[in-house]
Amino acid sequence: MSPVISVSNLNKTYASGFQALKNINLDIRRGEIFALLGPNGAGKTTLISIICGLVNPSSGTVLADGHDIVREYRLARSKIGLVPQELTTDAFESVWDTVSFSRGLFGKPPNPEHIQKTLRALSLWNKKDNKLITLSGGMKRRVLIAKALSHEPQILFLDEPTAGVDVSLRQEMWQVVRSLRDTGVTVILTTHYIEEAEEMADRVGVINNGEIILVEDKTELMHKLGKKLLILHLPQPLYALPESLGAYQLELSTDGTTLTYTYDTQRQHNDIIALFQDLTTAGIRFRDLETKQTSLEEIFVKLVRNP
């Protein structure tokens, strides 16, 4: 199956001489949730803006659902919905009217059933047809999503979609995004909430200094780069580790009450069994244990600092 978005040798240099994107090559699969991560100024918004037709590329090609964004810009843009970071809504227009107007901008005929379905999915529909001026920031964010979906795009860009949104509303929006993916819509997400990418994404791309440094299935990324911690809580403080345990590179806490063993996710369980046996031989007991998994945030920070 051909990718729904294909970026080839894409570069962007602004008039100031600043090169925001450097030879970007990226394919995004149809029907996936793709998380694009990167620090401020990494090039995320520039890349999205070029794909959506808001910024002109300096060189390279971009295909959106098979359509060149420059030569076939009308067809390409008709396939794309964009939810920007900024809350841009008309305070004196109804929710229904502003979403319907967005649909008309793409030359789509009126479709009240689709508009109502979209508003219901985002918990924006009611008989009184609330004015935007009465909506909270989080609800206005939902209106932006409804506007982006009004013309039934196959590709949806969410640029920091839950910025400033409370926890409960964020959870609801995650569910909406999943339901969109289930209908075949491809979702590209940029976020600073790493747990958002960890929760929802099928694949993760990391961009830094205008370059894509990694694209990987989220599960594979966690498997390859993730670490696990085995933390042993000791009944009495231990002031030094026996030399017989030196091969395990255990970390003893400052107060001597915990031992931490770090291992990669590909390590066999036999290694942990051997550790327990050697601890017993050394006369070290523990009263409790816990395990922790490296988060996507920790992996992201490591990649950006050491690309």
GROMACS .gro file of C-alpha atoms in nm:
model
  307
    1MET     CA    1   0.000   0.000   0.000
    2SER     CA    2   0.138   0.342  -0.098
    3PRO     CA    3   0.190   0.593   0.185
    4VAL     CA    4  -0.078   0.856   0.232
    5ILE     CA    5   0.194   1.121   0.274
    6SER     CA    6   0.532   1.096   0.103
    7VAL     CA    7   0.800   1.358   0.167
    8SER     CA    8   1.115   1.340  -0.048
    9ASN     CA    9   1.434   1.544  -0.017
   10LEU     CA   10   1.245   1.836   0.138
   11ASN     CA   11   1.436   2.150   0.230
   12LYS     CA   12   1.325   2.487   0.360
   13THR     CA   13   1.550   2.791   0.391
   14TYR     CA   14   1.394   3.123   0.490
   15ALA     CA   15   1.493   3.463   0.348
   16SER     CA   16   1.702   3.526   0.660
   17GLY     CA   17   1.923   3.232   0.561
   18PHE     CA   18   1.796   3.007   0.838
   19GLN     CA   19   1.753   2.647   0.717
   20ALA     CA   20   1.451   2.509   0.900
   21LEU     CA   21   1.438   2.172   0.720
   22LYS     CA   22   1.729   1.970   0.587
   23ASN     CA   23   1.666   1.695   0.333
   24ILE     CA   24   1.357   1.549   0.499
   25ASN     CA   25   1.247   1.205   0.377
   26LEU     CA   26   0.936   1.066   0.543
   27ASP     CA   27   0.653   0.828   0.453
   28ILE     CA   28   0.339   0.817   0.664
   29ARG     CA   29   0.116   0.514   0.636
   30ARG     CA   30  -0.251   0.529   0.558
   31GLY     CA   31  -0.473   0.491   0.865
   32GLU     CA   32  -0.204   0.528   1.133
   33ILE     CA   33  -0.151   0.771   1.419
   34PHE     CA   34   0.193   0.920   1.370
   35ALA     CA   35   0.350   1.128   1.647
   36LEU     CA   36   0.608   1.386   1.543
   37LEU     CA   37   0.823   1.482   1.839
   38GLY     CA   38   1.093   1.743   1.873
   39PRO     CA   39   1.203   2.037   2.088
   40ASN     CA   40   1.094   2.394   2.019
   41GLY     CA   41   1.242   2.516   1.692
   42ALA     CA   42   1.313   2.164   1.566
   43GLY     CA   43   1.109   2.212   1.246
   44LYS     CA   44   0.780   2.041   1.333
   45THR     CA   45   0.550   2.331   1.250
   46THR     CA   46   0.746   2.418   0.935
   47LEU     CA   47   0.711   2.062   0.808
   48ILE     CA   48   0.338   2.055   0.879
   49SER     CA   49   0.289   2.398   0.723
   50ILE     CA   50   0.457   2.289   0.401
   51ILE     CA   51   0.249   1.971   0.374
   52CYS     CA   52  -0.070   2.172   0.437
   53GLY     CA   53   0.023   2.434   0.178
   54LEU     CA   54   0.079   2.722   0.418
   55VAL     CA   55   0.455   2.753   0.355
   56ASN     CA   56   0.640   2.706   0.026
   57PRO     CA   57   0.924   2.452   0.021
   58SER     CA   58   1.268   2.555  -0.103
   59SER     CA   59   1.318   2.220  -0.274
   60GLY     CA   60   1.190   1.864  -0.266
   61THR     CA   61   0.848   1.709  -0.321
   62VAL     CA   62   0.550   1.624  -0.104
   63LEU     CA   63   0.260   1.400  -0.206
   64ALA     CA   64  -0.066   1.404  -0.010
   65ASP     CA   65  -0.280   1.101  -0.096
   66GLY     CA   66  -0.091   1.084  -0.425
   67HIS     CA   67  -0.130   1.452  -0.514
   68ASP     CA   68   0.166   1.688  -0.543
   69ILE     CA   69   0.110   1.974  -0.299
   70VAL     CA   70   0.247   2.230  -0.549
   71ARG     CA   71   0.122   2.113  -0.889
   72GLU     CA   72  -0.210   1.972  -0.759
   73TYR     CA   73  -0.257   2.195  -0.459
   74ARG     CA   74  -0.637   2.204  -0.466
   75LEU     CA   75  -0.668   1.825  -0.469
   76ALA     CA   76  -0.393   1.788  -0.209
   77ARG     CA   77  -0.548   2.039   0.030
   78SER     CA   78  -0.892   1.882  -0.006
   79LYS     CA   79  -0.747   1.567   0.150
   80ILE     CA   80  -0.605   1.747   0.455
   81GLY     CA   81  -0.754   1.885   0.775
   82LEU     CA   82  -0.544   2.099   1.009
   83VAL     CA   83  -0.601   2.179   1.375
   84PRO     CA   84  -0.354   2.460   1.457
   85GLN     CA   85  -0.204   2.543   1.793
   86GLU     CA   86  -0.378   2.879   1.819
   87LEU     CA   87  -0.743   2.912   1.919
   88THR     CA   88  -0.886   3.100   1.620
   89THR     CA   89  -1.265   3.119   1.627
   90ASP     CA   90  -1.531   3.381   1.553
   91ALA     CA   91  -1.683   3.479   1.886
   92PHE     CA   92  -2.006   3.595   1.722
   93GLU     CA   93  -2.075   3.294   1.503
   94SER     CA   94  -2.249   2.976   1.609
   95VAL     CA   95  -2.071   2.643   1.627
   96TRP     CA   96  -2.291   2.506   1.351
   97ASP     CA   97  -2.229   2.801   1.119
   98THR     CA   98  -1.852   2.813   1.163
   99VAL     CA   99  -1.812   2.439   1.098
  100SER     CA  100  -2.049   2.450   0.799
  101PHE     CA  101  -1.861   2.749   0.658
  102SER     CA  102  -1.531   2.559   0.679
  103ARG     CA  103  -1.687   2.276   0.479
  104GLY     CA  104  -1.799   2.522   0.212
  105LEU     CA  105  -1.447   2.661   0.176
  106PHE     CA  106  -1.345   2.328   0.023
  107GLY     CA  107  -1.629   2.335  -0.227
  108LYS     CA  108  -1.821   2.063  -0.049
  109PRO     CA  109  -2.201   2.070  -0.076
  110PRO     CA  110  -2.403   2.118   0.246
  111ASN     CA  111  -2.427   1.800   0.452
  112PRO     CA  112  -2.615   1.862   0.779
  113GLU     CA  113  -2.594   1.493   0.871
  114HIS     CA  114  -2.213   1.494   0.858
  115ILE     CA  115  -2.189   1.823   1.050
  116GLN     CA  116  -2.421   1.694   1.321
  117LYS     CA  117  -2.233   1.362   1.342
  118THR     CA  118  -1.902   1.546   1.381
  119LEU     CA  119  -2.036   1.780   1.648
  120ARG     CA  120  -2.192   1.492   1.839
  121ALA     CA  121  -1.862   1.299   1.834
  122LEU     CA  122  -1.688   1.600   1.987
  123SER     CA  123  -1.967   1.665   2.242
  124LEU     CA  124  -2.044   2.000   2.077
  125TRP     CA  125  -2.400   1.935   1.963
  126ASN     CA  126  -2.704   2.066   2.143
  127LYS     CA  127  -3.041   2.200   2.039
  128LYS     CA  128  -2.960   2.555   2.150
  129ASP     CA  129  -2.659   2.573   1.915
  130ASN     CA  130  -2.428   2.749   2.162
  131LYS     CA  131  -2.232   3.053   2.048
  132LEU     CA  132  -1.854   3.021   2.048
  133ILE     CA  133  -1.830   3.311   2.292
  134THR     CA  134  -1.980   3.085   2.563
  135LEU     CA  135  -1.729   2.805   2.514
  136SER     CA  136  -1.423   2.736   2.726
  137GLY     CA  137  -1.075   2.712   2.576
  138GLY     CA  138  -1.096   2.334   2.572
  139MET     CA  139  -1.432   2.338   2.395
  140LYS     CA  140  -1.299   2.587   2.139
  141ARG     CA  141  -1.022   2.338   2.072
  142ARG     CA  142  -1.292   2.083   1.990
  143VAL     CA  143  -1.454   2.333   1.753
  144LEU     CA  144  -1.122   2.362   1.566
  145ILE     CA  145  -1.118   1.983   1.529
  146ALA     CA  146  -1.477   1.990   1.401
  147LYS     CA  147  -1.383   2.258   1.145
  148ALA     CA  148  -1.086   2.049   1.031
  149LEU     CA  149  -1.315   1.746   0.985
  150SER     CA  150  -1.600   1.935   0.817
  151HIS     CA  151  -1.486   1.849   0.463
  152GLU     CA  152  -1.422   1.481   0.547
  153PRO     CA  153  -1.042   1.477   0.500
  154GLN     CA  154  -0.839   1.158   0.486
  155ILE     CA  155  -0.543   1.321   0.663
  156LEU     CA  156  -0.570   1.514   0.989
  157PHE     CA  157  -0.291   1.722   1.140
  158LEU     CA  158  -0.316   1.796   1.512
  159ASP     CA  159  -0.060   2.059   1.613
  160GLU     CA  160  -0.044   2.051   1.994
  161PRO     CA  161  -0.414   1.959   2.014
  162THR     CA  162  -0.439   1.936   2.393
  163ALA     CA  163  -0.234   2.241   2.490
  164GLY     CA  164  -0.416   2.411   2.776
  165VAL     CA  165  -0.675   2.134   2.799
  166ASP     CA  166  -0.760   1.975   3.135
  167VAL     CA  167  -0.695   1.606   3.202
  168SER     CA  168  -1.052   1.480   3.158
  169LEU     CA  169  -1.102   1.666   2.832
  170ARG     CA  170  -0.765   1.542   2.709
  171GLN     CA  171  -0.874   1.183   2.769
  172GLU     CA  172  -1.194   1.244   2.575
  173MET     CA  173  -1.002   1.396   2.284
  174TRP     CA  174  -0.769   1.096   2.276
  175GLN     CA  175  -1.075   0.874   2.234
  176VAL     CA  176  -1.199   1.092   1.946
  177VAL     CA  177  -0.861   1.059   1.774
  178ARG     CA  178  -0.867   0.682   1.810
  179SER     CA  179  -1.216   0.665   1.664
  180LEU     CA  180  -1.099   0.871   1.365
  181ARG     CA  181  -0.812   0.629   1.309
  182ASP     CA  182  -1.061   0.342   1.320
  183THR     CA  183  -1.254   0.500   1.031
  184GLY     CA  184  -0.938   0.513   0.818
  185VAL     CA  185  -0.831   0.872   0.882
  186THR     CA  186  -0.456   0.919   0.909
  187VAL     CA  187  -0.366   1.134   1.210
  188ILE     CA  188  -0.037   1.321   1.244
  189LEU     CA  189   0.016   1.453   1.593
  190THR     CA  190   0.272   1.697   1.728
  191THR     CA  191   0.286   1.727   2.103
  192HIS     CA  192   0.500   1.824   2.399
  193TYR     CA  193   0.300   1.585   2.617
  194ILE     CA  194   0.513   1.277   2.565
  195GLU     CA  195   0.256   1.059   2.739
  196GLU     CA  196   0.016   1.158   2.462
  197ALA     CA  197   0.241   1.002   2.199
  198GLU     CA  198   0.308   0.704   2.423
  199GLU     CA  199  -0.064   0.651   2.474
  200MET     CA  200  -0.187   0.692   2.117
  201ALA     CA  201   0.080   0.671   1.848
  202ASP     CA  202   0.139   0.372   1.622
  203ARG     CA  203   0.472   0.517   1.508
  204VAL     CA  204   0.698   0.792   1.635
  205GLY     CA  205   0.920   1.029   1.439
  206VAL     CA  206   1.178   1.251   1.607
  207ILE     CA  207   1.295   1.572   1.441
  208ASN     CA  208   1.579   1.787   1.571
  209ASN     CA  209   1.759   2.083   1.413
  210GLY     CA  210   1.553   2.040   1.097
  211GLU     CA  211   1.646   1.674   1.045
  212ILE     CA  212   1.453   1.352   1.099
  213ILE     CA  213   1.674   1.151   1.332
  214LEU     CA  214   1.445   0.853   1.387
  215VAL     CA  215   1.121   0.696   1.266
  216GLU     CA  216   1.016   0.381   1.443
  217ASP     CA  217   0.712   0.180   1.550
  218LYS     CA  218   0.641   0.291   1.905
  219THR     CA  219   0.647  -0.063   2.042
  220GLU     CA  220   0.975  -0.140   1.865
  221LEU     CA  221   1.126   0.186   1.986
  222MET     CA  222   1.038   0.106   2.345
  223HIS     CA  223   1.173  -0.246   2.293
  224LYS     CA  224   1.504  -0.137   2.141
  225LEU     CA  225   1.585   0.169   2.347
  226GLY     CA  226   1.376   0.116   2.656
  227LYS     CA  227   1.531   0.011   2.983
  228LYS     CA  228   1.377  -0.162   3.278
  229LEU     CA  229   1.463  -0.101   3.640
  230LEU     CA  230   1.438  -0.370   3.905
  231ILE     CA  231   1.434  -0.198   4.243
  232LEU     CA  232   1.494  -0.407   4.555
  233HIS     CA  233   1.395  -0.264   4.893
  234LEU     CA  234   1.622  -0.397   5.168
  235PRO     CA  235   1.512  -0.468   5.528
  236GLN     CA  236   1.837  -0.317   5.669
  237PRO     CA  237   2.074  -0.062   5.516
  238LEU     CA  238   2.362  -0.200   5.312
  239TYR     CA  239   2.681   0.007   5.323
  240ALA     CA  240   2.880  -0.164   5.048
  241LEU     CA  241   2.822  -0.415   4.771
  242PRO     CA  242   3.011  -0.747   4.776
  243GLU     CA  243   3.263  -0.786   4.496
  244SER     CA  244   3.077  -1.099   4.381
  245LEU     CA  245   2.794  -0.874   4.256
  246GLY     CA  246   3.019  -0.640   4.057
  247ALA     CA  247   2.918  -0.785   3.719
  248TYR     CA  248   2.558  -0.671   3.764
  249GLN     CA  249   2.645  -0.301   3.797
  250LEU     CA  250   2.394  -0.256   4.077
  251GLU     CA  251   2.326   0.092   4.211
  252LEU     CA  252   2.306   0.129   4.587
  253SER     CA  253   2.100   0.421   4.715
  254THR     CA  254   2.264   0.685   4.934
  255ASP     CA  255   2.090   0.559   5.247
  256GLY     CA  256   2.167   0.197   5.156
  257THR     CA  257   1.805   0.085   5.163
  258THR     CA  258   1.751   0.009   4.793
  259LEU     CA  259   1.938  -0.172   4.517
  260THR     CA  260   1.861  -0.089   4.153
  261TYR     CA  261   1.936  -0.322   3.865
  262THR     CA  262   1.908  -0.172   3.514
  263TYR     CA  263   1.863  -0.405   3.219
  264ASP     CA  264   1.744  -0.375   2.860
  265THR     CA  265   1.409  -0.514   2.753
  266GLN     CA  266   1.574  -0.782   2.538
  267ARG     CA  267   1.757  -0.934   2.833
  268GLN     CA  268   1.652  -1.288   2.923
  269HIS     CA  269   1.477  -1.367   3.250
  270ASN     CA  270   1.767  -1.604   3.328
  271ASP     CA  271   1.982  -1.299   3.407
  272ILE     CA  272   1.742  -1.188   3.679
  273ILE     CA  273   1.722  -1.540   3.818
  274ALA     CA  274   2.101  -1.549   3.834
  275LEU     CA  275   2.100  -1.212   4.014
  276PHE     CA  276   1.857  -1.342   4.277
  277GLN     CA  277   2.072  -1.650   4.328
  278ASP     CA  278   2.387  -1.444   4.372
  279LEU     CA  279   2.210  -1.208   4.612
  280THR     CA  280   2.107  -1.507   4.823
  281THR     CA  281   2.463  -1.644   4.819
  282ALA     CA  282   2.590  -1.302   4.931
  283GLY     CA  283   2.342  -1.305   5.219
  284ILE     CA  284   2.142  -1.006   5.089
  285ARG     CA  285   1.767  -1.024   5.145
  286PHE     CA  286   1.494  -0.786   5.031
  287ARG     CA  287   1.153  -0.708   5.175
  288ASP     CA  288   0.991  -0.581   4.855
  289LEU     CA  289   1.065  -0.524   4.487
  290GLU     CA  290   0.925  -0.317   4.202
  291THR     CA  291   0.992  -0.275   3.832
  292LYS     CA  292   0.981   0.040   3.620
  293GLN     CA  293   0.988   0.084   3.242
  294THR     CA  294   1.171   0.366   3.065
  295SER     CA  295   0.915   0.612   2.933
  296LEU     CA  296   0.903   0.748   2.580
  297GLU     CA  297   0.990   1.087   2.728
  298GLU     CA  298   1.321   0.956   2.863
  299ILE     CA  299   1.398   0.795   2.525
  300PHE     CA  300   1.312   1.120   2.346
  301VAL     CA  301   1.541   1.329   2.569
  302LYS     CA  302   1.823   1.081   2.514
  303LEU     CA  303   1.779   1.089   2.136
  304VAL     CA  304   1.772   1.468   2.117
  305ARG     CA  305   2.078   1.509   2.336
  306ASN     CA  306   2.272   1.230   2.167
  307PRO     CA  307   2.136   1.193   1.811
   0.00000   0.00000   0.00000
